[in-house]
Amino acid sequence: AQKVTQAQTEISVVEKEDVTLDCVYETRDTTYYLFWYKQPPSGELVFLIRRNSFDEQNEISGRYSWNFQKSTSSFNFTITASQVVDSAVYFCALAGGGSNYKLTFGKGTLLTVNP
Amino acid sequence: EAGVAQSPRYKIIEKRQSVAFWCNPISGHATLYWYQQILGQGPKLLIQFQNNGVVDDSQLPKDRFSAERLKGVDSTLKIQPAKLEDSAVYLCASSPGTVWYEQYFGPGTRLTVT
């Protein structure tokens, strides 16, 4: 069975602050993929990043960065210098080979960036 | 390139009524997914189609939910009869057949059952 835990239900920050969204996952698969999606108020899920279980390199894309640590089964997401437009619900998701790569989502973290 | 289209965007019905949702995936995408997203939770896969065949419907409540994908393009998801706990956003997504992890999501249909 797959499980994704996003312990932070809501986070509120002031613009320009850095913020880290936590994600912890559980899987027995050796081959799996991890994802982050953004869901703005419009409702569409927007893909942000995908990592596979064999690639633990951290990644940076502009103000976004991701820290993947297999030793702690975590895939955390950091936004540097947050902006009001970053306000959204962020979902971490897992897809393992044993589950036919079916996406299992966490419950999401609501990020509010205040001006 | 046009994205995934869904209609209606909002629907309010009374319990025991029936309802149908429509999805038009991105042109050429062989795989289509329906997800249910209950308020405060992440999306949960209901059914996955590969062309017009069902790949996974293990989490679809088949006593009341049904889905079809005619000619491997558009899809409809039906609920009959609806229950209060069916209130949720129903998301449709599509992906190229060989690139399952690139799922593109539509805006969703928000269903309220009263």
PDB file of C-alpha atoms in Angstrom:
ATOM      1  CA  ALA A   1       0.000   0.000   0.000  1.00  0.00           C
ATOM      2  CA  GLN A   2       1.084   3.542  -0.675  1.00  0.00           C
ATOM      3  CA  LYS A   3       0.646   6.458   1.662  1.00  0.00           C
ATOM      4  CA  VAL A   4       1.537  10.151   1.530  1.00  0.00           C
ATOM      5  CA  THR A   5       1.449  12.334   4.609  1.00  0.00           C
ATOM      6  CA  GLN A   6       1.440  16.110   4.515  1.00  0.00           C
ATOM      7  CA  ALA A   7       1.338  16.996   8.172  1.00  0.00           C
ATOM      8  CA  GLN A   8       0.922  20.735   7.601  1.00  0.00           C
ATOM      9  CA  THR A   9      -2.714  21.451   6.892  1.00  0.00           C
ATOM     10  CA  GLU A  10      -2.311  25.209   6.562  1.00  0.00           C
ATOM     11  CA  ILE A  11       0.638  27.575   6.469  1.00  0.00           C
ATOM     12  CA  SER A  12       0.463  31.349   6.460  1.00  0.00           C
ATOM     13  CA  VAL A  13       3.476  33.520   5.673  1.00  0.00           C
ATOM     14  CA  VAL A  14       4.212  37.091   4.784  1.00  0.00           C
ATOM     15  CA  GLU A  15       5.438  37.889   1.298  1.00  0.00           C
ATOM     16  CA  LYS A  16       9.184  37.380   0.762  1.00  0.00           C
ATOM     17  CA  GLU A  17       9.450  34.811   3.514  1.00  0.00           C
ATOM     18  CA  ASP A  18      10.813  31.373   2.679  1.00  0.00           C
ATOM     19  CA  VAL A  19       8.468  28.459   3.320  1.00  0.00           C
ATOM     20  CA  THR A  20       8.952  24.687   3.308  1.00  0.00           C
ATOM     21  CA  LEU A  21       6.155  22.227   2.689  1.00  0.00           C
ATOM     22  CA  ASP A  22       6.752  18.779   4.135  1.00  0.00           C
ATOM     23  CA  CYS A  23       5.940  15.450   2.520  1.00  0.00           C
ATOM     24  CA  VAL A  24       6.569  11.994   3.949  1.00  0.00           C
ATOM     25  CA  TYR A  25       5.727   8.887   1.988  1.00  0.00           C
ATOM     26  CA  GLU A  26       5.403   5.147   2.524  1.00  0.00           C
ATOM     27  CA  THR A  27       5.835   2.469  -0.091  1.00  0.00           C
ATOM     28  CA  ARG A  28       7.275  -1.020  -0.401  1.00  0.00           C
ATOM     29  CA  ASP A  29       8.138  -0.478  -4.046  1.00  0.00           C
ATOM     30  CA  THR A  30      11.751  -0.017  -5.050  1.00  0.00           C
ATOM     31  CA  THR A  31      10.712   1.850  -8.166  1.00  0.00           C
ATOM     32  CA  TYR A  32       8.416   4.773  -7.598  1.00  0.00           C
ATOM     33  CA  TYR A  33       7.860   8.378  -8.551  1.00  0.00           C
ATOM     34  CA  LEU A  34       7.160  11.421  -6.404  1.00  0.00           C
ATOM     35  CA  PHE A  35       5.313  14.510  -7.519  1.00  0.00           C
ATOM     36  CA  TRP A  36       4.295  17.949  -6.380  1.00  0.00           C
ATOM     37  CA  TYR A  37       1.192  19.637  -7.760  1.00  0.00           C
ATOM     38  CA  LYS A  38      -0.207  23.114  -7.180  1.00  0.00           C
ATOM     39  CA  GLN A  39      -3.955  23.704  -7.032  1.00  0.00           C
ATOM     40  CA  PRO A  40      -4.866  27.393  -7.261  1.00  0.00           C
ATOM     41  CA  PRO A  41      -8.398  28.599  -6.515  1.00  0.00           C
ATOM     42  CA  SER A  42      -9.355  27.923 -10.138  1.00  0.00           C
ATOM     43  CA  GLY A  43      -9.215  24.225  -9.311  1.00  0.00           C
ATOM     44  CA  GLU A  44      -6.885  22.790 -11.909  1.00  0.00           C
ATOM     45  CA  LEU A  45      -3.980  20.749 -10.660  1.00  0.00           C
ATOM     46  CA  VAL A  46      -0.741  22.127 -12.047  1.00  0.00           C
ATOM     47  CA  PHE A  47       2.247  19.807 -12.273  1.00  0.00           C
ATOM     48  CA  LEU A  48       5.401  21.176 -10.616  1.00  0.00           C
ATOM     49  CA  ILE A  49       7.928  18.375 -10.448  1.00  0.00           C
ATOM     50  CA  ARG A  50       8.483  14.630 -10.749  1.00  0.00           C
ATOM     51  CA  ARG A  51      11.353  12.620  -9.260  1.00  0.00           C
ATOM     52  CA  ASN A  52      12.019   8.913  -9.565  1.00  0.00           C
ATOM     53  CA  SER A  53      13.270   6.776  -6.716  1.00  0.00           C
ATOM     54  CA  PHE A  54      16.712   6.387  -8.234  1.00  0.00           C
ATOM     55  CA  ASP A  55      17.429  10.069  -8.493  1.00  0.00           C
ATOM     56  CA  GLU A  56      18.044  11.737  -5.148  1.00  0.00           C
ATOM     57  CA  GLN A  57      19.530  14.868  -6.572  1.00  0.00           C
ATOM     58  CA  ASN A  58      17.918  17.975  -5.250  1.00  0.00           C
ATOM     59  CA  GLU A  59      16.415  20.284  -7.792  1.00  0.00           C
ATOM     60  CA  ILE A  60      16.025  24.015  -8.076  1.00  0.00           C
ATOM     61  CA  SER A  61      13.739  25.821 -10.463  1.00  0.00           C
ATOM     62  CA  GLY A  62      13.687  29.539  -9.962  1.00  0.00           C
ATOM     63  CA  ARG A  63      12.270  30.198  -6.499  1.00  0.00           C
ATOM     64  CA  TYR A  64      11.268  26.547  -6.077  1.00  0.00           C
ATOM     65  CA  SER A  65      13.500  23.805  -4.738  1.00  0.00           C
ATOM     66  CA  TRP A  66      12.931  20.216  -3.753  1.00  0.00           C
ATOM     67  CA  ASN A  67      14.788  18.027  -1.277  1.00  0.00           C
ATOM     68  CA  PHE A  68      14.417  14.276  -1.773  1.00  0.00           C
ATOM     69  CA  GLN A  69      15.791  12.050   0.995  1.00  0.00           C
ATOM     70  CA  LYS A  70      15.146   8.323   0.712  1.00  0.00           C
ATOM     71  CA  SER A  71      16.663   7.711   4.140  1.00  0.00           C
ATOM     72  CA  THR A  72      13.789   9.614   5.748  1.00  0.00           C
ATOM     73  CA  SER A  73      11.207   8.937   3.001  1.00  0.00           C
ATOM     74  CA  SER A  74      10.716  12.643   2.552  1.00  0.00           C
ATOM     75  CA  PHE A  75      10.279  14.903  -0.449  1.00  0.00           C
ATOM     76  CA  ASN A  76      10.066  18.459   0.821  1.00  0.00           C
ATOM     77  CA  PHE A  77       9.306  21.557  -1.213  1.00  0.00           C
ATOM     78  CA  THR A  78      10.707  25.007  -0.482  1.00  0.00           C
ATOM     79  CA  ILE A  79       9.547  28.295  -1.925  1.00  0.00           C
ATOM     80  CA  THR A  80      12.096  31.065  -1.561  1.00  0.00           C
ATOM     81  CA  ALA A  81      10.967  34.663  -1.301  1.00  0.00           C
ATOM     82  CA  SER A  82       7.296  33.737  -1.436  1.00  0.00           C
ATOM     83  CA  GLN A  83       4.833  35.829  -3.420  1.00  0.00           C
ATOM     84  CA  VAL A  84       1.100  36.337  -3.134  1.00  0.00           C
ATOM     85  CA  VAL A  85       0.651  34.346  -6.371  1.00  0.00           C
ATOM     86  CA  ASP A  86       2.087  31.316  -4.605  1.00  0.00           C
ATOM     87  CA  SER A  87      -1.072  31.103  -2.508  1.00  0.00           C
ATOM     88  CA  ALA A  88      -2.661  27.728  -3.316  1.00  0.00           C
ATOM     89  CA  VAL A  89      -3.080  24.195  -2.077  1.00  0.00           C
ATOM     90  CA  TYR A  90      -0.008  22.085  -2.710  1.00  0.00           C
ATOM     91  CA  PHE A  91      -0.218  18.325  -3.053  1.00  0.00           C
ATOM     92  CA  CYS A  92       2.515  15.752  -2.799  1.00  0.00           C
ATOM     93  CA  ALA A  93       1.830  12.488  -4.632  1.00  0.00           C
ATOM     94  CA  LEU A  94       3.395   9.053  -5.013  1.00  0.00           C
ATOM     95  CA  ALA A  95       3.135   6.466  -7.783  1.00  0.00           C
ATOM     96  CA  GLY A  96       4.720   3.079  -7.240  1.00  0.00           C
ATOM     97  CA  GLY A  97       5.274   0.202  -9.595  1.00  0.00           C
ATOM     98  CA  GLY A  98       3.448  -2.185  -7.290  1.00  0.00           C
ATOM     99  CA  SER A  99       0.300  -0.097  -7.607  1.00  0.00           C
ATOM    100  CA  ASN A 100       0.523   0.078 -11.380  1.00  0.00           C
ATOM    101  CA  TYR A 101       1.797   3.649 -10.994  1.00  0.00           C
ATOM    102  CA  LYS A 102      -1.525   4.869  -9.679  1.00  0.00           C
ATOM    103  CA  LEU A 103      -1.139   8.343  -8.144  1.00  0.00           C
ATOM    104  CA  THR A 104      -1.742   8.505  -4.405  1.00  0.00           C
ATOM    105  CA  PHE A 105      -2.088  12.062  -3.137  1.00  0.00           C
ATOM    106  CA  GLY A 106      -1.549  13.537   0.275  1.00  0.00           C
ATOM    107  CA  LYS A 107      -4.255  15.698   1.817  1.00  0.00           C
ATOM    108  CA  GLY A 108      -2.556  18.869   0.706  1.00  0.00           C
ATOM    109  CA  THR A 109      -1.174  21.967   2.410  1.00  0.00           C
ATOM    110  CA  LEU A 110      -2.973  25.275   2.037  1.00  0.00           C
ATOM    111  CA  LEU A 111      -0.387  28.004   1.662  1.00  0.00           C
ATOM    112  CA  THR A 112      -1.477  31.589   2.138  1.00  0.00           C
ATOM    113  CA  VAL A 113       1.018  34.306   1.324  1.00  0.00           C
ATOM    114  CA  ASN A 114      -0.018  37.650   2.737  1.00  0.00           C
ATOM    115  CA  PRO A 115       1.176  40.966   1.293  1.00  0.00           C
TER     116      PRO A 115
ATOM    117  CA  GLU B   1      -2.834  23.382 -27.419  1.00  0.00           C
ATOM    118  CA  ALA B   2      -6.237  23.142 -25.783  1.00  0.00           C
ATOM    119  CA  GLY B   3      -6.310  21.679 -22.297  1.00  0.00           C
ATOM    120  CA  VAL B   4      -8.637  19.142 -20.738  1.00  0.00           C
ATOM    121  CA  ALA B   5     -12.216  20.384 -20.913  1.00  0.00           C
ATOM    122  CA  GLN B   6     -14.908  19.501 -18.411  1.00  0.00           C
ATOM    123  CA  SER B   7     -18.545  20.400 -18.071  1.00  0.00           C
ATOM    124  CA  PRO B   8     -20.487  21.461 -16.230  1.00  0.00           C
ATOM    125  CA  ARG B   9     -18.262  23.392 -13.846  1.00  0.00           C
ATOM    126  CA  TYR B  10     -20.847  23.327 -11.085  1.00  0.00           C
ATOM    127  CA  LYS B  11     -23.848  21.130 -10.344  1.00  0.00           C
ATOM    128  CA  ILE B  12     -26.283  21.065  -7.466  1.00  0.00           C
ATOM    129  CA  ILE B  13     -28.669  18.133  -7.140  1.00  0.00           C
ATOM    130  CA  GLU B  14     -30.773  16.509  -4.478  1.00  0.00           C
ATOM    131  CA  LYS B  15     -29.891  13.127  -3.063  1.00  0.00           C
ATOM    132  CA  ARG B  16     -31.214  10.178  -5.051  1.00  0.00           C
ATOM    133  CA  GLN B  17     -31.100  12.182  -8.267  1.00  0.00           C
ATOM    134  CA  SER B  18     -28.728  11.267 -11.071  1.00  0.00           C
ATOM    135  CA  VAL B  19     -25.997  13.390 -12.611  1.00  0.00           C
ATOM    136  CA  ALA B  20     -23.488  13.121 -15.436  1.00  0.00           C
ATOM    137  CA  PHE B  21     -20.178  14.811 -16.043  1.00  0.00           C
ATOM    138  CA  TRP B  22     -18.390  15.176 -19.342  1.00  0.00           C
ATOM    139  CA  CYS B  23     -14.680  15.285 -20.127  1.00  0.00           C
ATOM    140  CA  ASN B  24     -12.843  16.005 -23.347  1.00  0.00           C
ATOM    141  CA  PRO B  25      -9.137  15.142 -23.026  1.00  0.00           C
ATOM    142  CA  ILE B  26      -6.225  16.722 -24.807  1.00  0.00           C
ATOM    143  CA  SER B  27      -6.198  15.675 -28.439  1.00  0.00           C
ATOM    144  CA  GLY B  28      -4.217  12.508 -28.980  1.00  0.00           C
ATOM    145  CA  HIS B  29      -4.030  11.510 -25.328  1.00  0.00           C
ATOM    146  CA  ALA B  30      -4.769   7.813 -25.057  1.00  0.00           C
ATOM    147  CA  THR B  31      -5.181   7.658 -21.286  1.00  0.00           C
ATOM    148  CA  LEU B  32      -7.999   9.305 -19.371  1.00  0.00           C
ATOM    149  CA  TYR B  33      -8.553   9.438 -15.623  1.00  0.00           C
ATOM    150  CA  TRP B  34     -11.437  10.426 -13.378  1.00  0.00           C
ATOM    151  CA  TYR B  35     -10.600  11.525  -9.849  1.00  0.00           C
ATOM    152  CA  GLN B  36     -12.831  12.407  -6.907  1.00  0.00           C
ATOM    153  CA  GLN B  37     -11.596  15.170  -4.614  1.00  0.00           C
ATOM    154  CA  ILE B  38     -13.534  15.561  -1.406  1.00  0.00           C
ATOM    155  CA  LEU B  39     -13.094  18.881   0.385  1.00  0.00           C
ATOM    156  CA  GLY B  40      -9.886  18.911   2.410  1.00  0.00           C
ATOM    157  CA  GLN B  41      -8.447  15.826   0.770  1.00  0.00           C
ATOM    158  CA  GLY B  42      -6.279  14.951  -2.179  1.00  0.00           C
ATOM    159  CA  PRO B  43      -7.732  13.548  -5.373  1.00  0.00           C
ATOM    160  CA  LYS B  44      -8.578   9.846  -5.408  1.00  0.00           C
ATOM    161  CA  LEU B  45      -8.527   7.876  -8.647  1.00  0.00           C
ATOM    162  CA  LEU B  46     -11.931   6.477  -9.574  1.00  0.00           C
ATOM    163  CA  ILE B  47     -11.251   5.019 -12.995  1.00  0.00           C
ATOM    164  CA  GLN B  48      -8.548   4.938 -15.650  1.00  0.00           C
ATOM    165  CA  PHE B  49      -9.134   4.325 -19.355  1.00  0.00           C
ATOM    166  CA  GLN B  50      -6.569   3.374 -21.951  1.00  0.00           C
ATOM    167  CA  ASN B  51      -8.212   4.317 -25.252  1.00  0.00           C
ATOM    168  CA  ASN B  52     -11.742   2.981 -24.671  1.00  0.00           C
ATOM    169  CA  GLY B  53     -10.782   0.130 -22.351  1.00  0.00           C
ATOM    170  CA  VAL B  54     -10.806   0.232 -18.554  1.00  0.00           C
ATOM    171  CA  VAL B  55      -7.375  -0.191 -16.954  1.00  0.00           C
ATOM    172  CA  ASP B  56      -8.297   0.357 -13.308  1.00  0.00           C
ATOM    173  CA  ASP B  57     -11.685   0.875 -11.703  1.00  0.00           C
ATOM    174  CA  SER B  58     -10.895  -0.665  -8.332  1.00  0.00           C
ATOM    175  CA  GLN B  59     -11.972   2.444  -6.423  1.00  0.00           C
ATOM    176  CA  LEU B  60     -15.135   3.162  -8.377  1.00  0.00           C
ATOM    177  CA  PRO B  61     -18.324   2.533  -6.339  1.00  0.00           C
ATOM    178  CA  LYS B  62     -19.893   0.462  -9.056  1.00  0.00           C
ATOM    179  CA  ASP B  63     -23.287   0.241  -7.414  1.00  0.00           C
ATOM    180  CA  ARG B  64     -23.890   3.911  -8.216  1.00  0.00           C
ATOM    181  CA  PHE B  65     -21.055   5.176 -10.385  1.00  0.00           C
ATOM    182  CA  SER B  66     -20.480   4.343 -14.020  1.00  0.00           C
ATOM    183  CA  ALA B  67     -18.158   5.694 -16.669  1.00  0.00           C
ATOM    184  CA  GLU B  68     -17.607   5.230 -20.328  1.00  0.00           C
ATOM    185  CA  ARG B  69     -15.232   6.482 -22.952  1.00  0.00           C
ATOM    186  CA  LEU B  70     -16.795   6.342 -26.337  1.00  0.00           C
ATOM    187  CA  LYS B  71     -14.475   5.902 -29.308  1.00  0.00           C
ATOM    188  CA  GLY B  72     -11.494   6.433 -27.032  1.00  0.00           C
ATOM    189  CA  VAL B  73     -11.953  10.197 -26.869  1.00  0.00           C
ATOM    190  CA  ASP B  74     -14.611  11.886 -24.706  1.00  0.00           C
ATOM    191  CA  SER B  75     -15.743  10.363 -21.459  1.00  0.00           C
ATOM    192  CA  THR B  76     -18.763  10.635 -19.197  1.00  0.00           C
ATOM    193  CA  LEU B  77     -18.994   9.821 -15.507  1.00  0.00           C
ATOM    194  CA  LYS B  78     -22.444   9.166 -14.089  1.00  0.00           C
ATOM    195  CA  ILE B  79     -23.761   8.898 -10.569  1.00  0.00           C
ATOM    196  CA  GLN B  80     -27.143   7.290 -10.012  1.00  0.00           C
ATOM    197  CA  PRO B  81     -28.518   7.704  -7.410  1.00  0.00           C
ATOM    198  CA  ALA B  82     -26.422  10.380  -5.724  1.00  0.00           C
ATOM    199  CA  LYS B  83     -25.738  10.411  -1.996  1.00  0.00           C
ATOM    200  CA  LEU B  84     -24.744  13.277   0.238  1.00  0.00           C
ATOM    201  CA  GLU B  85     -21.207  11.895   0.515  1.00  0.00           C
ATOM    202  CA  ASP B  86     -20.759  12.219  -3.252  1.00  0.00           C
ATOM    203  CA  SER B  87     -20.376  15.973  -2.825  1.00  0.00           C
ATOM    204  CA  ALA B  88     -16.907  16.628  -4.203  1.00  0.00           C
ATOM    205  CA  VAL B  89     -14.955  17.991  -7.129  1.00  0.00           C
ATOM    206  CA  TYR B  90     -14.650  15.519  -9.977  1.00  0.00           C
ATOM    207  CA  LEU B  91     -11.427  15.975 -11.883  1.00  0.00           C
ATOM    208  CA  CYS B  92     -10.639  14.592 -15.278  1.00  0.00           C
ATOM    209  CA  ALA B  93      -7.061  14.167 -16.443  1.00  0.00           C
ATOM    210  CA  SER B  94      -5.400  12.820 -19.541  1.00  0.00           C
ATOM    211  CA  SER B  95      -1.942  11.683 -20.499  1.00  0.00           C
ATOM    212  CA  PRO B  96      -0.153  10.508 -23.609  1.00  0.00           C
ATOM    213  CA  GLY B  97      -0.339   6.725 -23.728  1.00  0.00           C
ATOM    214  CA  THR B  98       3.356   6.144 -23.324  1.00  0.00           C
ATOM    215  CA  VAL B  99       3.992   8.910 -20.791  1.00  0.00           C
ATOM    216  CA  TRP B 100       1.662   8.022 -17.947  1.00  0.00           C
ATOM    217  CA  TYR B 101       3.240  10.401 -15.471  1.00  0.00           C
ATOM    218  CA  GLU B 102       2.472  13.516 -17.472  1.00  0.00           C
ATOM    219  CA  GLN B 103      -1.109  13.913 -16.378  1.00  0.00           C
ATOM    220  CA  TYR B 104      -2.873  17.093 -17.393  1.00  0.00           C
ATOM    221  CA  PHE B 105      -5.861  18.009 -15.291  1.00  0.00           C
ATOM    222  CA  GLY B 106      -9.064  19.770 -16.205  1.00  0.00           C
ATOM    223  CA  PRO B 107     -10.727  22.445 -14.028  1.00  0.00           C
ATOM    224  CA  GLY B 108     -13.090  19.948 -12.425  1.00  0.00           C
ATOM    225  CA  THR B 109     -16.811  19.784 -11.801  1.00  0.00           C
ATOM    226  CA  ARG B 110     -17.947  20.772  -8.322  1.00  0.00           C
ATOM    227  CA  LEU B 111     -20.905  18.629  -7.282  1.00  0.00           C
ATOM    228  CA  THR B 112     -23.086  19.515  -4.324  1.00  0.00           C
ATOM    229  CA  VAL B 113     -25.656  16.949  -3.213  1.00  0.00           C
ATOM    230  CA  THR B 114     -28.324  18.334  -0.870  1.00  0.00           C
TER     231      THR B 114
END
